[in-house]
CSV table of C-alpha atoms and ligand atoms in Angstrom, one decimal:
chain,number,residue,atom,x,y,z
A,293,MET,CA,18.6,12.1,2.1
A,294,ILE,CA,17.7,9.4,4.7
A,295,THR,CA,17.4,10.8,8.3
A,296,THR,CA,15.6,10.4,11.6
A,297,ASP,CA,15.3,14.2,12.1
A,298,LEU,CA,11.6,14.7,12.7
A,299,HIS,CA,11.9,18.5,13.0
A,300,GLN,CA,13.6,18.8,9.7
A,301,ALA,CA,10.8,16.7,8.2
A,302,VAL,CA,8.1,19.1,9.6
A,303,ALA,CA,10.1,22.2,8.3
A,304,ILE,CA,10.3,20.6,4.8
A,305,LEU,CA,6.5,19.8,4.8
A,306,ARG,CA,5.8,23.4,5.9
A,307,ALA,CA,7.9,24.7,3.1
A,308,GLY,CA,5.7,22.8,0.6
A,309,LYS,CA,8.2,20.0,-0.2
A,310,LEU,CA,8.0,16.3,0.0
A,311,VAL,CA,8.8,14.0,2.9
A,312,ALA,CA,8.8,10.2,2.7
A,313,PHE,CA,7.9,8.7,6.0
A,314,PRO,CA,7.2,5.3,7.5
A,315,THR,CA,3.8,3.9,8.2
A,316,GLU,CA,2.9,0.5,9.6
A,317,THR,CA,1.8,-0.6,6.1
A,318,VAL,CA,4.4,0.8,3.6
A,319,TYR,CA,6.3,4.1,3.3
A,320,GLY,CA,4.3,7.2,2.2
A,321,LEU,CA,5.4,10.0,0.1
A,322,GLY,CA,4.0,13.0,2.0
A,323,ALA,CA,3.0,16.6,1.3
A,324,ASP,CA,1.0,19.2,3.1
A,325,ALA,CA,-2.6,18.2,2.2
A,326,ASN,CA,-3.7,21.7,2.5
A,327,ASN,CA,-1.2,23.0,-0.1
A,328,PRO,CA,-2.2,22.0,-3.6
A,329,GLN,CA,1.1,23.0,-5.1
A,330,ALA,CA,2.8,20.7,-2.6
A,331,VAL,CA,0.4,17.8,-3.3
A,332,ALA,CA,1.0,18.4,-7.1
A,333,LYS,CA,4.7,17.6,-6.5
A,334,ILE,CA,3.7,14.1,-5.3
A,335,TYR,CA,2.1,13.3,-8.8
A,336,THR,CA,5.2,14.6,-10.5
A,337,ALA,CA,7.6,12.7,-8.4
A,338,LYS,CA,5.7,9.4,-8.8
A,339,GLY,CA,4.8,9.9,-12.4
A,340,ARG,CA,1.2,9.3,-11.3
A,341,PRO,CA,-1.8,10.4,-13.4
A,342,LEU,CA,-3.5,13.6,-11.9
A,343,THR,CA,-6.8,11.8,-11.9
A,344,HIS,CA,-5.8,9.3,-9.2
A,345,PRO,CA,-6.6,10.5,-5.7
A,346,VAL,CA,-4.2,10.2,-2.7
A,347,ILE,CA,-5.0,9.2,0.9
A,348,VAL,CA,-4.9,12.0,3.6
A,349,HIS,CA,-3.2,10.9,6.8
A,350,ILE,CA,-4.6,12.5,10.0
A,351,PRO,CA,-3.4,12.3,13.6
A,352,ASP,CA,-6.7,11.1,15.1
A,353,ILE,CA,-10.3,10.3,14.4
A,354,ASN,CA,-11.5,13.8,15.5
A,355,HIS,CA,-9.9,15.2,12.3
A,356,LEU,CA,-12.5,13.5,10.2
A,357,GLN,CA,-14.8,16.4,10.5
A,358,TYR,CA,-12.4,18.8,8.9
A,359,TRP,CA,-11.9,16.6,5.8
A,360,ALA,CA,-15.2,14.9,5.3
A,361,ARG,CA,-18.9,15.8,5.2
A,362,GLU,CA,-22.1,13.7,5.9
A,363,ILE,CA,-20.0,11.3,7.9
A,364,PRO,CA,-22.0,8.1,8.5
A,365,ALA,CA,-22.1,6.3,11.9
A,366,SER,CA,-20.2,3.5,10.2
A,367,ALA,CA,-17.2,5.7,9.8
A,368,TRP,CA,-17.0,6.5,13.5
A,369,GLN,CA,-17.5,2.9,14.3
A,370,LEU,CA,-14.7,1.6,12.0
A,371,GLY,CA,-12.4,4.5,13.0
A,372,LYS,CA,-12.9,3.7,16.7
A,373,ALA,CA,-12.4,0.0,16.2
A,374,PHE,CA,-9.3,0.1,13.9
A,375,TRP,CA,-7.5,3.5,14.1
A,376,PRO,CA,-4.7,4.0,14.5
A,377,GLY,CA,-4.2,1.2,12.0
A,378,PRO,CA,-4.1,-0.2,8.4
A,379,LEU,CA,-7.6,1.0,7.4
A,380,THR,CA,-8.5,3.8,4.9
A,381,LEU,CA,-12.0,5.2,4.6
A,382,ILE,CA,-13.4,6.8,1.6
A,383,LEU,CA,-16.0,9.5,2.6
A,384,LYS,CA,-17.6,12.5,0.9
A,385,LYS,CA,-15.1,15.3,1.0
A,386,SER,CA,-15.7,18.6,2.8
A,387,ASP,CA,-15.7,21.9,0.8
A,388,GLN,CA,-12.2,23.1,1.8
A,389,VAL,CA,-10.5,19.9,0.4
A,390,SER,CA,-8.4,20.7,-2.7
A,391,ASN,CA,-9.3,18.8,-5.9
A,392,THR,CA,-5.6,18.0,-6.2
A,393,VAL,CA,-5.9,15.6,-3.3
A,394,THR,CA,-9.1,14.0,-4.5
A,395,GLY,CA,-8.3,13.7,-8.2
A,396,ASN,CA,-11.4,15.9,-8.9
A,397,GLN,CA,-13.6,13.4,-7.2
A,398,ASP,CA,-16.3,14.2,-4.7
A,399,THR,CA,-14.7,11.8,-2.2
A,400,ILE,CA,-11.6,11.7,0.1
A,401,GLY,CA,-9.6,8.8,1.5
A,402,LEU,CA,-8.6,9.1,5.1
A,403,ARG,CA,-6.4,7.1,7.4
A,404,VAL,CA,-4.9,7.4,10.9
A,405,PRO,CA,-1.5,5.5,10.7
A,406,ALA,CA,-0.3,3.5,13.7
A,407,HIS,CA,3.5,3.8,13.2
A,408,PRO,CA,4.9,5.9,16.1
A,409,ILE,CA,7.0,8.1,13.7
A,410,ALA,CA,4.1,8.8,11.4
A,411,HIS,CA,2.0,9.7,14.4
A,412,LYS,CA,4.7,12.1,15.9
A,413,LEU,CA,5.1,13.7,12.4
A,414,LEU,CA,1.3,14.3,12.2
A,415,ILE,CA,1.1,15.8,15.7
A,416,GLU,CA,4.1,18.1,15.2
A,417,PHE,CA,3.0,19.0,11.7
A,418,GLY,CA,-0.5,19.7,13.0
A,419,GLY,CA,-2.4,19.0,9.8
A,420,GLY,CA,-3.2,16.4,7.3
A,421,ILE,CA,-0.5,14.8,5.2
A,422,ALA,CA,-1.4,13.6,1.7
A,423,ALA,CA,0.5,10.5,0.8
A,424,PRO,CA,0.5,7.7,-1.6
A,425,SER,CA,3.0,4.9,-1.3
A,426,ALA,CA,6.5,6.3,-1.9
A,427,ASN,CA,7.4,4.5,-5.1
A,428,ARG,CA,7.1,5.4,-8.8
A,429,PHE,CA,3.6,4.8,-10.3
A,430,GLY,CA,3.0,1.0,-10.9
A,431,GLU,CA,6.1,-0.2,-9.0
A,432,LEU,CA,6.4,-2.2,-5.8
A,433,SER,CA,5.6,-0.3,-2.6
A,434,PRO,CA,8.5,0.5,-0.4
A,435,THR,CA,8.8,-1.1,3.1
A,436,THR,CA,12.2,0.3,4.1
A,437,ALA,CA,13.8,3.8,3.7
A,438,GLN,CA,16.3,2.3,1.3
A,439,HIS,CA,13.4,1.1,-1.0
A,440,VAL,CA,12.2,4.7,-1.2
A,441,GLN,CA,15.7,6.0,-1.9
A,442,ASP,CA,16.2,3.4,-4.7
A,443,SER,CA,12.9,4.3,-6.4
A,444,LEU,CA,12.6,8.0,-5.9
A,445,ALA,CA,16.2,9.2,-5.4
A,446,ASP,CA,16.4,13.0,-5.6
A,447,ASP,CA,12.8,13.4,-6.3
A,448,VAL,CA,12.0,13.3,-2.6
A,449,ASP,CA,13.4,16.1,-0.4
A,450,LEU,CA,13.8,14.0,2.7
A,451,ILE,CA,13.2,10.4,3.8
A,452,LEU,CA,12.4,9.7,7.4
A,453,ASP,CA,13.8,6.4,8.5
A,454,GLY,CA,11.5,4.2,10.7
A,455,GLY,CA,12.8,0.9,10.0
A,456,ALA,CA,11.0,-1.9,8.2
A,457,CYS,CA,7.2,-1.5,8.1
A,458,ALA,CA,5.5,-4.0,10.4
A,459,VAL,CA,2.4,-4.9,8.3
A,460,GLY,CA,4.2,-4.7,4.8
A,461,ILE,CA,1.2,-4.3,2.5
A,462,GLU,CA,-1.0,-1.4,1.8
A,463,SER,CA,-4.1,-0.6,4.0
A,464,THR,CA,-7.6,-2.1,3.6
A,465,ILE,CA,-9.8,0.5,1.8
A,466,ILE,CA,-13.5,0.7,2.5
A,467,ASP,CA,-15.7,3.1,0.5
A,468,LEU,CA,-18.4,4.6,2.9
A,469,SER,CA,-19.3,7.4,0.4
A,470,SER,CA,-22.5,5.7,-0.8
A,471,SER,CA,-25.2,3.8,1.1
A,472,GLU,CA,-23.5,0.5,0.6
A,473,PRO,CA,-20.2,0.0,2.4
A,474,ARG,CA,-17.8,-1.5,-0.1
A,475,LEU,CA,-14.3,-3.1,-0.1
A,476,LEU,CA,-12.0,-1.3,-2.6
A,477,ARG,CA,-8.7,-2.9,-1.6
A,478,PRO,CA,-8.2,-5.8,0.8
A,479,GLY,CA,-5.5,-5.4,3.5
A,480,ALA,CA,-4.4,-6.7,6.8
A,481,ILE,CA,-7.7,-5.8,8.4
A,482,SER,CA,-10.0,-8.6,7.0
A,483,ILE,CA,-13.5,-8.4,5.6
A,484,SER,CA,-14.9,-10.4,8.5
A,485,ALA,CA,-13.4,-8.1,11.0
A,486,ILE,CA,-15.0,-5.1,9.3
A,487,GLU,CA,-18.3,-6.9,9.0
A,488,ASN,CA,-18.3,-7.6,12.7
A,489,ILE,CA,-18.1,-3.9,13.5
A,490,LEU,CA,-20.6,-2.9,10.7
A,491,GLY,CA,-23.0,-5.6,11.7
A,492,SER,CA,-23.7,-6.1,8.0
A,493,GLN,CA,-22.1,-7.4,4.9
A,494,LEU,CA,-19.5,-5.6,3.0
A,495,SER,CA,-20.0,-5.4,-0.8
A,496,THR,CA,-17.1,-6.4,-2.9
A,497,SER,CA,-18.5,-5.6,-6.3
A,498,GLN,CA,-16.4,-3.2,-8.4
A,499,LYS,CA,-19.3,-1.3,-9.9
A,500,ASN,CA,-19.3,2.5,-9.8
A,501,SER,CA,-15.9,2.3,-8.1
A,502,PRO,CA,-14.1,5.6,-7.4
A,503,ARG,CA,-10.8,5.5,-9.3
A,504,ALA,CA,-8.1,3.7,-7.4
A,505,PRO,CA,-4.8,2.7,-9.1
A,506,GLY,CA,-4.4,-0.1,-6.6
A,507,MET,CA,-7.4,-1.6,-8.5
A,508,LEU,CA,-5.7,-1.6,-12.0
A,509,ALA,CA,-4.9,-5.1,-13.1
A,510,SER,CA,-1.1,-4.5,-13.2
A,511,HIS,CA,0.2,-2.6,-10.3
A,512,TYR,CA,2.7,-3.1,-7.4
A,513,ALA,CA,4.8,-4.9,-9.9
A,514,PRO,CA,8.5,-5.8,-10.0
A,515,HIS,CA,10.5,-5.2,-13.1
A,516,THR,CA,11.2,-8.9,-13.7
A,517,SER,CA,8.4,-10.9,-15.2
A,518,MET,CA,6.5,-12.7,-12.4
A,519,LYS,CA,4.3,-15.7,-12.5
A,520,ILE,CA,2.1,-17.4,-9.8
A,521,ILE,CA,2.2,-21.2,-10.0
A,522,GLU,CA,0.1,-23.7,-8.2
A,523,SER,CA,2.1,-26.0,-5.9
A,524,ALA,CA,1.3,-29.2,-7.9
A,525,ASN,CA,3.0,-27.6,-11.1
A,526,LEU,CA,5.9,-25.8,-9.5
A,527,ILE,CA,8.7,-28.4,-9.9
A,528,ALA,CA,7.7,-29.3,-13.5
A,529,ILE,CA,7.8,-25.7,-14.6
A,530,ILE,CA,11.1,-25.0,-12.8
A,531,GLU,CA,12.6,-28.0,-14.6
A,532,LEU,CA,11.3,-26.7,-17.9
A,533,LEU,CA,12.7,-23.3,-17.4
A,534,LEU,CA,16.1,-24.7,-16.4
A,535,GLN,CA,16.2,-26.8,-19.5
A,536,GLN,CA,15.7,-23.5,-21.5
A,537,GLY,CA,18.7,-22.0,-19.5
A,538,LYS,CA,16.8,-19.6,-17.5
A,539,ASN,CA,17.8,-18.0,-14.2
A,540,ILE,CA,14.8,-18.3,-11.8
A,541,GLY,CA,13.8,-16.6,-8.5
A,542,VAL,CA,11.4,-18.8,-6.5
A,543,LEU,CA,9.1,-17.7,-3.6
A,544,SER,CA,8.1,-21.0,-2.3
A,545,PHE,CA,5.2,-21.7,0.0
A,546,ASN,CA,5.6,-25.3,1.1
A,547,THR,CA,7.7,-27.0,-1.6
A,548,THR,CA,11.1,-28.5,-0.8
A,549,PRO,CA,13.9,-26.4,-2.3
A,550,ILE,CA,15.8,-27.3,-5.4
A,551,ALA,CA,19.6,-26.6,-5.0
A,552,LYS,CA,20.8,-25.3,-8.4
A,553,PRO,CA,23.0,-22.4,-9.1
A,554,GLN,CA,20.5,-21.0,-11.6
A,555,VAL,CA,17.8,-20.8,-8.8
A,556,THR,CA,17.4,-18.5,-6.0
A,557,TRP,CA,15.0,-20.3,-3.6
A,558,ILE,CA,13.2,-18.4,-0.9
A,559,MET,CA,11.0,-20.1,1.6
A,560,MET,CA,8.2,-17.8,2.5
A,561,SER,CA,6.5,-18.0,5.8
A,562,GLN,CA,3.2,-19.8,6.1
A,563,ASP,CA,2.1,-17.3,8.8
A,564,ILE,CA,0.0,-14.7,7.0
A,565,LYS,CA,1.4,-11.7,9.1
A,566,GLN,CA,5.1,-12.7,8.5
A,567,TYR,CA,4.4,-13.4,4.8
A,568,SER,CA,2.7,-9.9,4.3
A,569,HIS,CA,5.6,-8.3,6.2
A,570,ASP,CA,8.2,-10.0,4.0
A,571,LEU,CA,6.5,-9.9,0.6
A,572,TYR,CA,7.5,-6.6,-0.8
A,573,ALA,CA,11.1,-6.7,0.8
A,574,ILE,CA,11.7,-10.1,-0.8
A,575,LEU,CA,10.4,-9.0,-4.2
A,576,HIS,CA,12.5,-5.9,-4.2
A,577,ALA,CA,15.5,-8.1,-3.3
A,578,VAL,CA,14.8,-10.8,-5.8
A,579,ASP,CA,13.9,-8.3,-8.5
A,580,SER,CA,17.4,-6.7,-8.2
A,581,GLU,CA,19.2,-10.1,-8.9
A,582,ASN,CA,18.5,-10.1,-12.7
A,583,HIS,CA,16.5,-13.3,-13.0
A,584,ASP,CA,14.6,-14.1,-16.2
A,585,VAL,CA,11.5,-14.9,-14.2
A,586,ILE,CA,10.2,-14.9,-10.6
A,587,LEU,CA,7.9,-17.8,-9.8
A,588,VAL,CA,5.6,-17.5,-6.8
A,589,GLU,CA,4.1,-20.6,-5.3
A,590,GLN,CA,0.5,-19.8,-4.8
A,591,PRO,CA,-0.6,-19.4,-1.2
A,592,PRO,CA,-4.0,-20.7,0.0
A,593,GLN,CA,-7.1,-19.2,-1.7
A,594,THR,CA,-8.7,-18.4,1.5
A,595,GLU,CA,-10.2,-15.2,3.0
A,596,GLU,CA,-7.2,-15.0,5.3
A,597,TRP,CA,-4.9,-14.8,2.3
A,598,LEU,CA,-7.1,-12.5,0.2
A,599,ALA,CA,-4.9,-9.3,0.5
A,600,VAL,CA,-1.6,-11.2,-0.3
A,601,ASN,CA,-3.2,-12.9,-3.3
A,602,ASP,CA,-4.6,-9.6,-4.5
A,603,ARG,CA,-1.1,-8.1,-4.4
A,604,LEU,CA,0.5,-11.2,-6.0
A,605,ASN,CA,-2.0,-11.1,-8.9
A,606,LYS,CA,-1.4,-7.4,-9.5
A,607,ALA,CA,2.4,-7.9,-9.3
A,608,ALA,CA,2.1,-10.7,-11.9
A,609,GLY,CA,0.0,-8.3,-14.1
B,137,LIG,O1,-1.2,1.7,3.4
B,137,LIG,C1,-1.6,2.6,2.6
B,137,LIG,O2,-2.7,2.9,2.3
B,137,LIG,C2,-0.4,3.4,2.1
B,137,LIG,C3,0.2,4.2,3.2
B,137,LIG,C4,1.3,5.2,2.8
B,137,LIG,O3,-0.8,4.9,3.9
B,137,LIG,N1,-0.9,4.4,1.1
B,137,LIG,C5,-1.1,3.9,-0.2
B,137,LIG,O4,-1.6,4.8,-1.1
B,137,LIG,O5,-1.1,2.7,-0.5
B,137,LIG,P1,-1.7,4.7,-2.7
B,137,LIG,O6,-2.0,6.0,-3.3
B,137,LIG,O7,-0.6,4.0,-3.2
B,137,LIG,O8,-3.0,3.9,-2.7
B,137,LIG,C6,-4.1,4.4,-2.1
B,137,LIG,C7,-5.4,4.0,-2.8
B,137,LIG,C8,-5.3,4.4,-4.2
B,137,LIG,O9,-5.8,3.2,-5.0
B,137,LIG,C9,-6.2,5.6,-4.4
B,137,LIG,O10,-6.8,5.8,-5.7
B,137,LIG,C10,-7.3,5.2,-3.2
B,137,LIG,O11,-6.5,4.8,-2.3
B,137,LIG,N2,-8.0,6.4,-2.9
B,137,LIG,C11,-7.5,7.5,-2.3
B,137,LIG,N3,-8.3,8.5,-2.2
B,137,LIG,C12,-9.5,8.0,-2.8
B,137,LIG,C13,-10.8,8.6,-3.1
B,137,LIG,N4,-11.1,9.8,-2.8
B,137,LIG,N5,-11.6,7.7,-3.7
B,137,LIG,C14,-11.3,6.6,-4.1
B,137,LIG,N6,-10.1,6.0,-3.9
B,137,LIG,C15,-9.2,6.7,-3.3
B,138,LIG,MG1,0.7,2.7,-4.3
């Protein structure tokens, strides 16, 4: 059920059930982070392996101390700089944190979301809300309440509607649980913005990574087969596919559209914020149109476009 009734959402969380709620990045599938049985329902609803940890959403930075131990100065610095906002910090977990939340790891992912409804929900609920993205495991993340409904249907007890998510792709994840700060997942908060606050370089090596499903090669994927194509090859590949009688969805970056009934042509924004905001919503829509293939014209391979390219590569498997 899709609603804007915050009190009902709080009551459902307190009863140990699942509430999907909007954040500025994507919709989350939330449960009381202090109730292992409730958190277990997230894994069942998503079809997600029990070993994959979920992020705990907290109302403000002061809640770090309850969930994490041995918190480094860098965590306070990054939290002060970017929270509320699209940043998740991986820290050593405190003793009272359930293994269901952390996938049996010694670390916990924490984030203070910026969406006003997420914030109100956290304040009224008064505790941490464990929430991965509100989609089935491996699928595209939802950026509207309707996307959640389409993916999870009756497996979620209530969906809080907060409109379309402003950022549109998942948070930047930084691992601060060892001596070397490390990027686990790029997002709207850039590497350079984080390095500015840290005053040191961020490692991007994947060695000894904690498990993070967003790091699997294929994830965030539409059902339709998807390919990333360099601009120079786009038209030739479309013409070849048309000769083979294929129906094609195209997410173009800067190529002039081809007007053919077999082609759905979408001009993506060249503005990174707008592109990120639109990406999943457009993929959800194009995915439902029964094309044989979705072609995505490759955006620039620059740091600014790192998170978008990361999600595109994962969606293309
Ligand atoms: O923007 C976001 O981060 C959204 C919204 C709802 O907050 N959430 C999200 O959750 O994308 P999810 O579960 O789809 O992806 C979170 C990532 C996963 O790859 C997970 O494994 C990783 O964070 N993660 C969570 N806790 C972790 C931990 N203790 N150690 C390592 N990775 C962790
Ligand atoms: Mg996810």
